[in-house]
XYZ file of C-alpha atoms in Angstrom:
701
model
C 69.242 21.264 16.992
C 67.756 17.807 17.413
C 64.957 16.713 15.080
C 61.910 15.806 17.175
C 59.277 13.198 16.410
C 55.566 13.916 16.555
C 55.246 12.266 19.970
C 57.998 14.492 21.382
C 56.355 17.783 20.337
C 54.040 19.976 22.408
C 52.446 23.059 20.839
C 51.147 25.845 23.092
C 48.969 28.712 21.899
C 49.538 31.269 24.647
C 46.518 33.545 24.988
C 44.783 35.804 27.478
C 43.947 39.380 28.333
C 46.471 42.166 27.781
C 49.061 42.671 30.560
C 48.387 39.242 32.072
C 52.047 38.340 31.493
C 51.965 36.052 28.436
C 55.182 37.365 26.903
C 56.855 37.387 30.313
C 55.813 33.761 30.858
C 57.422 32.766 27.557
C 60.581 34.638 28.604
C 60.595 32.784 31.929
C 60.249 29.372 30.263
C 63.089 30.223 27.866
C 65.312 31.258 30.766
C 64.388 28.263 32.934
C 65.410 25.806 30.204
C 68.626 27.605 29.256
C 67.324 28.752 25.865
C 68.277 32.303 26.909
C 71.026 33.344 29.311
C 69.005 36.083 30.982
C 65.394 36.684 31.907
C 63.803 38.961 29.298
C 61.584 41.786 30.544
C 58.828 43.604 28.657
C 59.622 46.959 30.303
C 63.248 46.705 29.163
C 62.329 45.593 25.635
C 64.440 42.433 26.042
C 61.850 39.659 25.637
C 62.347 37.174 22.826
C 58.853 37.286 21.335
C 58.223 41.060 21.450
C 60.968 42.119 19.050
C 59.124 44.467 16.669
C 60.120 48.108 17.169
C 56.511 49.121 17.859
C 56.034 46.284 20.358
C 59.125 47.405 22.245
C 58.043 51.052 22.195
C 54.443 50.361 23.252
C 55.310 47.442 25.614
C 52.527 45.272 24.180
C 52.350 42.412 21.671
C 50.941 43.397 18.280
C 51.027 40.055 16.461
C 51.820 36.407 17.109
C 55.405 35.245 17.346
C 57.012 31.890 18.036
C 59.646 30.486 20.354
C 60.568 27.004 21.588
C 62.246 25.244 24.495
C 63.678 21.769 24.917
C 62.672 20.120 28.189
C 62.719 16.525 29.424
C 63.328 15.168 25.913
C 60.478 17.152 24.370
C 60.281 20.239 22.190
C 57.711 22.781 23.361
C 56.669 25.210 20.637
C 55.133 28.393 22.003
C 53.031 30.779 19.917
C 52.759 34.020 21.896
C 49.690 36.085 20.979
C 48.478 39.630 21.759
C 45.879 40.256 24.430
C 44.639 43.782 23.781
C 41.219 44.141 22.155
C 42.654 45.736 19.000
C 44.853 42.708 18.314
C 43.137 39.792 20.091
C 41.973 38.258 16.784
C 45.607 37.245 16.173
C 44.983 34.579 18.823
C 42.944 32.682 16.216
C 45.872 31.355 14.150
C 47.834 30.696 17.356
C 45.047 28.440 18.602
C 44.500 26.924 15.163
C 48.009 25.463 14.932
C 48.486 24.509 18.611
C 47.008 21.476 20.338
C 46.983 23.154 23.754
C 45.487 26.551 24.582
C 47.463 27.982 27.495
C 45.513 30.821 29.127
C 47.459 33.302 31.242
C 45.455 35.061 33.973
C 46.600 38.072 35.974
C 46.695 37.063 39.653
C 45.799 40.632 40.660
C 43.080 41.715 38.215
C 41.697 38.275 37.420
C 39.927 37.161 34.242
C 39.969 39.857 31.575
C 37.334 40.220 28.882
C 39.781 39.255 26.139
C 40.432 35.986 27.966
C 36.748 35.148 27.509
C 36.981 36.087 23.823
C 40.024 33.841 23.351
C 38.142 31.040 25.125
C 35.391 31.420 22.526
C 37.990 31.267 19.749
C 39.234 27.938 21.119
C 35.664 26.600 21.126
C 35.214 27.535 17.453
C 37.918 25.155 16.255
C 36.918 21.789 14.797
C 39.419 19.858 16.938
C 38.951 19.820 20.729
C 41.540 22.049 22.397
C 42.630 21.131 25.921
C 43.213 24.182 28.104
C 45.942 24.906 30.633
C 45.378 27.913 32.883
C 48.314 29.765 34.438
C 47.620 32.280 37.190
C 50.569 34.663 36.910
C 51.966 37.598 38.944
C 51.196 35.979 42.294
C 54.142 37.853 43.844
C 52.454 41.210 43.217
C 50.587 43.291 45.784
C 46.888 42.329 46.044
C 47.448 39.081 44.122
C 44.911 36.488 45.284
C 45.059 32.962 43.865
C 41.938 31.862 45.767
C 39.774 34.676 44.408
C 41.002 34.121 40.850
C 40.445 30.386 41.125
C 36.861 30.870 42.326
C 36.253 33.214 39.375
C 37.694 30.600 36.997
C 35.293 27.942 38.233
C 32.363 30.341 38.011
C 33.268 31.458 34.471
C 34.690 28.316 32.886
C 33.203 25.520 35.000
C 34.090 23.110 37.772
C 36.517 21.224 35.536
C 39.136 23.820 36.558
C 41.296 22.175 39.251
C 44.714 23.318 40.519
C 47.695 21.087 39.788
C 49.878 23.494 41.784
C 48.941 25.651 44.766
C 50.895 28.714 45.957
C 53.051 28.788 49.068
C 52.865 32.281 50.497
C 51.058 35.339 49.180
C 52.056 38.571 47.455
C 55.719 39.409 48.155
C 55.975 36.303 50.337
C 55.028 33.987 47.476
C 58.029 31.676 47.405
C 56.980 28.259 46.080
C 54.266 25.863 45.023
C 52.762 22.573 46.119
C 52.592 19.924 43.387
C 49.093 18.570 44.041
C 49.625 15.547 41.772
C 52.665 14.132 43.570
C 52.002 15.911 46.898
C 55.404 17.594 47.021
C 56.367 21.174 47.800
C 59.096 23.288 46.180
C 60.808 26.600 46.714
C 62.612 28.314 43.822
C 65.795 30.317 43.536
C 66.254 33.401 41.326
C 67.040 31.185 38.323
C 63.881 29.113 38.768
C 65.655 26.039 40.141
C 63.356 24.093 42.494
C 64.304 22.799 45.927
C 61.993 20.316 47.599
C 60.701 21.337 51.025
C 58.132 19.830 53.418
C 54.517 20.619 52.590
C 53.574 23.552 54.851
C 51.232 22.768 57.725
C 49.405 26.016 57.041
C 46.705 25.129 54.524
C 47.469 21.406 54.593
C 43.776 20.583 54.839
C 42.983 22.470 51.633
C 45.925 20.815 49.854
C 44.698 17.334 50.827
C 41.155 18.270 49.789
C 42.378 19.497 46.382
C 44.360 16.274 45.864
C 41.278 14.169 46.621
C 39.132 16.337 44.340
C 41.683 15.830 41.567
C 41.559 12.040 41.967
C 37.744 12.119 41.893
C 37.747 14.280 38.749
C 40.077 11.832 37.002
C 37.906 8.887 38.061
C 34.733 10.626 36.844
C 36.273 11.182 33.404
C 36.367 7.440 32.596
C 33.807 4.708 33.327
C 36.454 2.035 34.009
C 38.342 4.291 36.405
C 35.070 5.167 38.116
C 34.407 1.484 38.805
C 37.912 1.009 40.211
C 37.482 4.119 42.337
C 34.213 2.858 43.827
C 35.690 -0.564 44.479
C 38.984 0.564 46.059
C 38.065 4.042 47.304
C 40.954 5.529 45.315
C 43.084 4.968 42.197
C 46.530 3.439 41.846
C 49.342 5.826 40.911
C 49.445 4.390 37.391
C 45.677 4.720 36.940
C 45.739 8.240 38.338
C 48.594 9.572 36.160
C 47.405 7.918 32.954
C 43.836 8.968 33.644
C 44.932 12.519 34.428
C 46.539 12.934 31.008
C 43.488 11.500 29.230
C 41.109 13.697 31.236
C 43.084 16.804 30.267
C 43.297 15.830 26.578
C 39.565 15.073 26.477
C 38.770 18.447 28.102
C 37.202 16.781 31.139
C 39.749 18.530 33.346
C 41.329 21.966 33.011
C 44.551 22.196 35.060
C 45.358 25.445 36.875
C 48.912 26.463 37.843
C 50.269 29.060 40.275
C 53.330 30.946 38.988
C 55.262 34.187 38.952
C 57.182 34.657 35.730
C 59.025 37.674 37.161
C 60.304 35.679 40.166
C 60.681 32.369 38.259
C 58.413 30.601 40.768
C 56.518 27.549 39.532
C 57.938 27.709 36.006
C 59.796 24.379 36.064
C 56.763 22.639 37.591
C 54.615 24.050 34.796
C 57.095 22.859 32.155
C 57.093 19.356 33.653
C 53.300 19.235 33.495
C 53.251 20.434 29.865
C 55.557 17.606 28.821
C 53.734 14.995 30.926
C 50.079 15.931 30.357
C 49.689 18.195 27.304
C 48.816 16.364 24.069
C 51.282 15.747 21.294
C 50.018 16.712 17.801
C 48.716 13.203 17.065
C 46.743 12.856 20.295
C 43.791 14.897 19.056
C 43.218 12.749 15.977
C 43.111 13.725 12.318
C 42.630 17.206 10.899
C 39.661 18.077 8.707
C 40.536 19.358 5.231
C 39.289 19.339 1.649
C 40.386 16.758 -0.896
C 42.019 18.011 -4.074
C 42.651 21.621 -4.986
C 39.079 22.898 -4.682
C 38.211 24.493 -1.299
C 34.581 23.525 -1.940
C 35.379 19.826 -2.353
C 34.273 17.136 0.090
C 35.729 17.056 3.583
C 38.431 14.533 4.399
C 40.333 13.841 7.607
C 44.085 13.374 7.363
C 45.989 11.833 10.256
C 48.829 13.712 11.908
C 51.689 11.318 11.235
C 54.909 10.770 9.312
C 53.399 8.057 7.103
C 51.043 10.510 5.391
C 51.910 12.706 2.407
C 53.382 16.076 3.471
C 50.952 18.949 4.022
C 51.367 22.250 5.881
C 49.270 25.300 6.744
C 50.766 28.817 6.653
C 49.634 30.778 9.715
C 51.949 33.807 9.766
C 54.031 35.877 7.358
C 56.830 38.126 8.601
C 58.217 40.724 6.194
C 61.806 41.710 6.978
C 64.211 44.002 5.134
C 65.986 41.027 3.547
C 62.785 39.248 2.520
C 59.812 37.272 3.713
C 59.632 34.623 6.447
C 56.780 32.124 6.234
C 55.709 30.292 9.400
C 53.799 27.058 8.932
C 52.425 24.111 10.849
C 53.216 20.717 9.330
C 49.983 18.801 9.669
C 51.189 15.572 8.066
C 54.251 13.837 6.644
C 57.948 14.631 6.953
C 59.189 17.824 5.280
C 62.871 18.088 4.395
C 64.996 21.094 3.488
C 64.887 22.030 -0.199
C 61.671 20.061 -0.702
C 59.231 21.199 -3.380
C 55.560 21.375 -2.406
C 52.524 22.568 -4.299
C 50.805 25.728 -3.107
C 47.261 24.409 -3.342
C 45.762 27.848 -2.768
C 47.692 29.457 -5.637
C 48.185 26.409 -7.918
C 51.945 26.933 -8.064
C 55.029 24.980 -7.019
C 57.175 26.290 -4.138
C 60.725 25.167 -3.436
C 61.136 25.559 0.302
C 64.893 25.955 0.610
C 66.357 25.512 4.116
C 63.977 24.796 7.005
C 64.314 26.801 10.215
C 62.921 26.976 13.697
C 62.213 30.485 14.909
C 63.225 31.794 18.326
C 61.574 35.193 18.300
C 63.250 36.818 15.313
C 66.271 34.470 15.276
C 66.378 31.612 12.771
C 68.118 28.272 13.274
C 68.437 25.760 10.440
C 67.171 22.201 10.729
C 67.403 19.359 8.213
C 63.831 18.096 8.439
C 60.629 18.450 10.444
C 58.025 15.869 11.369
C 54.239 15.992 11.473
C 52.996 18.392 14.126
C 56.044 20.653 14.192
C 56.143 24.388 13.520
C 58.836 25.616 11.119
C 59.851 28.697 9.136
C 61.035 29.055 5.553
C 62.297 32.152 3.760
C 61.756 33.826 0.401
C 58.767 31.874 -0.876
C 57.551 33.615 -4.009
C 53.782 33.041 -4.039
C 52.845 31.827 -0.573
C 50.968 34.004 1.910
C 49.105 33.605 5.208
C 46.271 31.088 5.001
C 47.740 29.061 2.126
C 48.126 25.288 2.128
C 51.314 23.601 0.892
C 51.020 19.909 0.054
C 52.554 17.114 -1.958
C 51.450 17.313 -5.586
C 50.757 13.577 -5.568
C 48.154 13.978 -2.817
C 46.767 17.534 -2.788
C 44.788 18.678 0.217
C 43.427 22.052 1.297
C 42.948 23.354 4.865
C 40.359 26.038 5.601
C 41.880 29.414 6.367
C 41.394 31.224 9.650
C 38.540 33.720 9.344
C 39.600 37.101 10.638
C 37.037 39.781 11.495
C 36.313 42.504 8.988
C 37.803 45.930 9.564
C 35.825 47.723 12.262
C 37.089 51.190 11.435
C 38.302 52.901 8.267
C 40.353 56.015 7.638
C 41.120 57.748 4.382
C 44.906 57.808 4.010
C 46.965 60.369 2.085
C 50.753 60.668 1.695
C 52.251 63.904 3.004
C 54.599 64.440 0.067
C 55.312 63.224 -3.449
C 58.185 61.124 -2.115
C 55.810 59.509 0.385
C 53.300 58.887 -2.403
C 55.876 56.939 -4.411
C 56.675 54.625 -1.468
C 53.256 54.325 0.176
C 51.695 51.527 -1.859
C 54.683 49.167 -1.562
C 55.032 49.783 2.182
C 51.312 49.297 2.863
C 51.195 46.033 0.934
C 54.083 44.658 3.002
C 52.208 45.519 6.206
C 48.982 43.975 4.879
C 50.885 40.782 4.075
C 52.091 40.654 7.690
C 48.789 41.585 9.305
C 45.538 39.893 8.152
C 43.535 42.333 10.306
C 44.633 45.196 8.046
C 42.715 46.184 4.919
C 43.838 48.622 2.216
C 41.451 49.468 -0.608
C 40.588 52.208 -3.056
C 37.004 53.385 -2.870
C 35.950 53.643 -6.505
C 33.151 56.076 -5.672
C 34.963 58.560 -3.450
C 38.356 58.013 -5.188
C 39.987 57.739 -1.751
C 42.439 55.110 -0.507
C 41.120 53.661 2.741
C 43.026 51.924 5.529
C 40.867 49.646 7.650
C 41.690 47.907 10.908
C 40.306 46.588 14.165
C 40.496 49.905 16.036
C 42.028 53.356 16.054
C 44.921 51.962 18.115
C 45.534 49.371 15.414
C 45.649 52.033 12.686
C 47.966 54.196 14.808
C 50.490 51.352 15.034
C 50.373 50.969 11.253
C 51.031 54.684 10.737
C 53.966 54.467 13.155
C 55.396 51.467 11.269
C 55.066 53.313 7.973
C 57.085 56.180 9.399
C 59.717 54.277 11.390
C 60.206 51.190 9.244
C 59.550 52.457 5.726
C 60.077 56.223 6.173
C 56.639 57.056 4.783
C 54.550 59.786 6.426
C 50.796 59.948 5.947
C 47.756 61.835 7.172
C 44.450 60.230 8.131
C 40.917 61.579 8.073
C 37.390 60.231 8.174
C 36.477 58.661 4.828
C 33.893 60.365 2.659
C 30.382 58.975 2.723
C 29.201 58.046 -0.796
C 25.945 59.976 -0.834
C 23.583 59.939 -3.810
C 20.969 62.339 -5.159
C 17.563 61.720 -6.704
C 14.334 63.534 -7.588
C 10.893 63.371 -5.993
C 8.582 64.822 -8.678
C 7.643 64.117 -12.296
C 8.319 67.108 -14.563
C 8.392 67.958 -18.255
C 11.180 70.293 -19.358
C 12.848 71.583 -22.483
C 16.565 71.829 -23.156
C 17.452 74.171 -25.989
C 21.024 74.943 -27.024
C 21.651 77.556 -29.693
C 24.931 79.265 -30.452
C 25.944 81.404 -33.442
C 29.581 82.398 -33.986
C 29.520 83.831 -37.504
C 30.183 80.576 -39.290
C 28.516 77.268 -38.659
C 26.543 77.455 -35.427
C 25.320 74.947 -32.837
C 21.715 73.916 -32.404
C 20.017 71.217 -30.372
C 16.544 71.092 -28.881
C 14.884 68.379 -26.804
C 11.820 67.925 -24.629
C 12.052 65.382 -21.833
C 9.975 64.001 -18.997
C 11.933 63.279 -15.790
C 10.316 61.055 -13.168
C 11.564 59.278 -10.017
C 12.090 55.516 -9.899
C 11.881 53.162 -6.945
C 14.962 53.037 -4.720
C 17.639 51.058 -6.478
C 16.090 51.693 -9.883
C 19.257 53.313 -11.252
C 18.804 55.285 -14.486
C 16.546 54.660 -17.462
C 16.425 56.511 -20.766
C 13.462 55.888 -23.067
C 13.199 57.217 -26.626
C 9.522 58.021 -27.232
C 9.909 60.198 -30.307
C 7.822 59.129 -33.271
C 8.937 60.550 -36.568
C 11.897 62.792 -37.245
C 11.636 65.596 -34.670
C 15.222 64.612 -33.732
C 17.182 62.396 -36.135
C 17.907 58.940 -34.748
C 21.662 59.481 -34.750
C 21.408 62.505 -32.392
C 19.184 60.930 -29.752
C 22.012 59.036 -27.950
C 23.763 62.411 -27.574
C 20.809 63.685 -25.519
C 21.159 60.663 -23.219
C 24.913 61.223 -22.920
C 24.405 64.859 -21.945
C 21.926 63.876 -19.237
C 24.174 61.072 -17.946
C 27.165 63.419 -17.743
C 25.126 65.937 -15.753
C 23.726 63.209 -13.478
C 27.267 62.167 -12.492
C 27.852 65.682 -11.122
C 24.491 65.776 -9.351
C 22.192 68.663 -8.594
C 22.643 69.559 -4.924
C 26.010 68.600 -3.452
C 27.992 67.144 -6.321
C 26.960 63.520 -5.742
C 25.704 61.248 -8.557
C 21.981 61.379 -9.275
C 20.265 57.984 -9.415
C 16.859 56.337 -9.455
C 15.236 58.420 -12.175
C 13.826 57.873 -15.634
C 13.986 60.131 -18.661
C 11.597 59.995 -21.598
C 12.671 61.847 -24.734
C 9.326 62.941 -26.226
C 10.051 65.739 -28.706
C 12.564 68.219 -30.053
C 13.856 69.955 -33.140
C 17.057 70.195 -35.138
C 18.811 72.257 -37.833
C 20.067 70.581 -40.958
C 23.357 72.522 -40.865
C 24.014 73.575 -37.241
C 22.949 70.398 -35.406
C 25.533 67.801 -34.308
C 26.271 65.424 -31.417
C 27.797 68.125 -29.235
C 24.786 70.400 -29.700
C 22.383 67.707 -28.531
C 24.657 66.772 -25.594
C 24.408 70.414 -24.502
C 20.642 70.297 -24.983
C 20.455 67.255 -22.731
C 22.509 69.036 -20.069
C 20.231 72.054 -20.212
C 17.182 69.828 -19.886
C 18.773 68.334 -16.760
C 19.443 71.822 -15.410
C 15.851 72.877 -16.049
C 14.627 69.751 -14.283
C 16.559 70.608 -11.110
C 14.406 73.661 -10.486
C 11.114 71.729 -10.607
C 11.654 68.063 -9.682
C 12.493 68.593 -5.966
C 15.934 66.964 -5.879
C 16.908 65.367 -2.574
C 19.922 63.708 -0.978
C 20.155 59.937 -0.399
C 22.373 58.412 2.286
C 23.734 54.858 2.399
C 22.151 52.696 5.098
C 24.091 49.765 6.534
C 22.839 46.447 7.810
C 24.487 46.155 11.237
C 24.786 43.121 13.509
C 26.153 43.740 17.008
C 27.157 40.937 19.409
C 27.359 42.049 23.055
C 26.997 40.624 26.566
C 23.346 40.501 27.583
C 23.775 43.107 30.301
C 24.924 45.651 27.695
C 22.099 45.076 25.197
C 19.884 47.889 26.478
C 22.631 50.502 26.314
C 23.635 49.335 22.832
C 20.080 49.609 21.504
C 19.776 53.079 23.008
C 22.996 54.116 21.305
C 21.889 52.696 17.942
C 18.603 54.598 18.227
C 20.538 57.804 18.895
C 22.396 57.154 15.623
C 19.087 57.112 13.730
C 19.197 53.342 13.651
C 16.160 51.091 13.290
C 16.259 47.892 15.336
C 15.299 44.928 13.135
C 15.452 42.097 15.649
C 17.351 40.319 18.417
C 18.760 36.820 18.929
C 20.527 35.093 21.802
C 23.822 33.204 21.471
C 25.127 31.800 24.737
C 25.592 34.694 27.141
C 25.563 37.194 24.294
C 22.804 39.158 22.641
C 22.815 39.667 18.867
C 21.193 42.953 17.881
C 20.270 43.525 14.234
C 19.671 47.046 12.987
C 19.787 49.354 9.986
C 21.882 52.461 10.572
C 23.037 55.277 8.236
C 26.709 54.850 7.281
C 27.576 58.381 8.399
C 26.496 57.503 11.942
C 28.749 54.426 12.095
C 32.092 56.125 11.387
C 32.867 56.515 15.098
C 31.000 53.457 16.334
C 33.956 51.214 17.351
C 35.054 53.567 20.127
C 31.530 53.755 21.552
C 31.018 49.991 21.369
C 34.278 49.356 23.227
C 33.356 51.926 25.857
C 29.886 50.485 26.532
C 30.954 46.829 26.552
C 34.479 47.182 28.003
C 35.778 45.858 24.663
C 33.666 42.686 24.898
C 31.410 43.562 21.974
C 31.912 43.109 18.251
C 29.984 44.103 15.178
C 29.677 43.451 11.481
C 28.085 45.688 8.879
C 27.395 45.586 5.178
C 25.642 47.867 2.731
C 21.843 47.531 2.705
C 20.254 50.325 0.644
C 19.994 54.056 0.063
C 17.368 56.108 1.859
C 16.386 59.774 1.831
C 18.425 61.834 4.251
C 16.534 64.006 6.755
C 16.224 67.668 5.775
C 18.636 68.987 8.416
C 21.274 66.418 7.457
C 20.802 67.147 3.760
C 21.092 70.894 4.302
C 24.336 70.504 6.231
C 25.889 68.289 3.529
C 24.900 70.709 0.763
C 26.433 73.626 2.677
C 29.672 71.671 3.157
C 29.760 70.791 -0.549
C 29.288 74.413 -1.581
C 31.992 75.555 0.834
C 34.375 72.901 -0.476
C 33.670 73.892 -4.100
C 32.361 70.452 -5.053
C 29.243 71.893 -6.710
C 30.098 72.984 -10.254
C 28.017 75.357 -12.353
C 26.621 74.052 -15.622
C 28.308 75.370 -18.737
C 26.750 78.583 -20.051
C 26.259 79.489 -23.659
């Protein structure tokens, strides 16, 4: 294909709520420009950007994918992103590498909550992101462009102005009015427009919208405003040039009426993208860090061919034949077989052939210019979030910050064969999906799979089975409880064993006392003289430590206590290290009966971000989980609730949060401290431990 310059490139991050028709819109634009010879449909599994087997089966997008069209001498790169709550965070890298955020709104159901979340993502970026809004599915029953448009202005501001208006409603939707040029078009089944007279019905509203558009353009620039006041309007040249600047500067958010299923308004939308969306250089330079240190001073590098090459990796696709790395070239010209430095990993990468990616299909190109999106295969060290740059001028771009896993499951292979393949398969999926986390809990000895929701984890399990032929079972992860004591006691541990020959003898007296929470374990030797020889005293400590690991109540480690070794006795022949280890264990056992052991539970520091109208219900739910509210803050239209909640009560929290907030809430938690578990909770855990056989009896003589 043709190599495009920076000025000829348009990059669209296509975002919005699930089922709004994002993937269908991409399919329609591909068909309208001849990139595909038939219109792909999600229900048939024939769209270009939903090609993963799970996406086809579930009829939803699970990750970002790329496609491109060539239109009016420009290349339009499209990064299609998921819209369901479980996967919406994948919109972040799509918006990061695209100059235009194209929001798709369902013409029937209106603005979805994930659309608002994606809007927030676009605001987080350090370069201003112009928005295009496409109201889709206007040929469906109960579709209402007017109602959706009013909701857009109420939610996102009065800068939202239609550039196309629908002709007809629901099944009679047959064309659009181009408000910029004041022309009307009908469309055939292939999306080809035919100019028609502007309908008399609604002509007043069309004229009013055109005048409002001119006024909005004039208000976006002081010079244009003066001309507007002087002449009462703007010349065509002033209007069109001003319109593009107003859109790029986010003073105007264009709204378009389309139906991707009926191919209505698609060509008009494509024309507007080429004419009014920014090219990669229009938004100015990109902030980065100089050198190879991510903590180094900020620099701004221009998006242009004259700069040294630098690229940001925003997606990794793992296929059977190898790995595909998708990257945005932020500066310079990158040629096939070039060698760049992976700044993140401090290693050189030879790129091999460059490709553009049409869904899962690869097409080779010889070179790519600043602002373009390309794919390379079989890089050895590079992963999502890495920066590749010329060694002569290293630069580092900040990685996209994905949310932490909201839910965790313990994962176990079903068979030995599954066990052998599980780790390799999981690591391939983690490389593809930054929302996925796979770790081994050192305390519970379990492997844990973390993700954004139960739905997210279910798709991973299905991929393991269908793609890698690995079957697993999931269950709630164990809670790493602890045990401690509440009373100070003095006890004796005496071990004596005679077997006919040399016997075993060890005797110690110890004081056990509780420490403050977080105090760990202390062992203090307070023996004066030779009641126990110096070389045997560490054996007493070892015996107590070994017993503490197994706990006293439910098999959990005992912590936050202090032991003073105050006295004892020994035998010149029968005493040895093992004898005094056993004495220490017996002292620990004697302590259990007197020191009032208790169970400690981990308490998490939780921060929940929810719409203000949901704050009361969320606080009530946290209180029902034995949570303690620590404070509240306000951020925009959201309320931030800070609380401390036992870990065991948070295992099922994501489902409840989504239910209360209609998936508009999010939360973050981290370990805070251990606290004593209530008696009824402690009793239940001890009973479960006994039933599961986790409580082991101390060795007898």
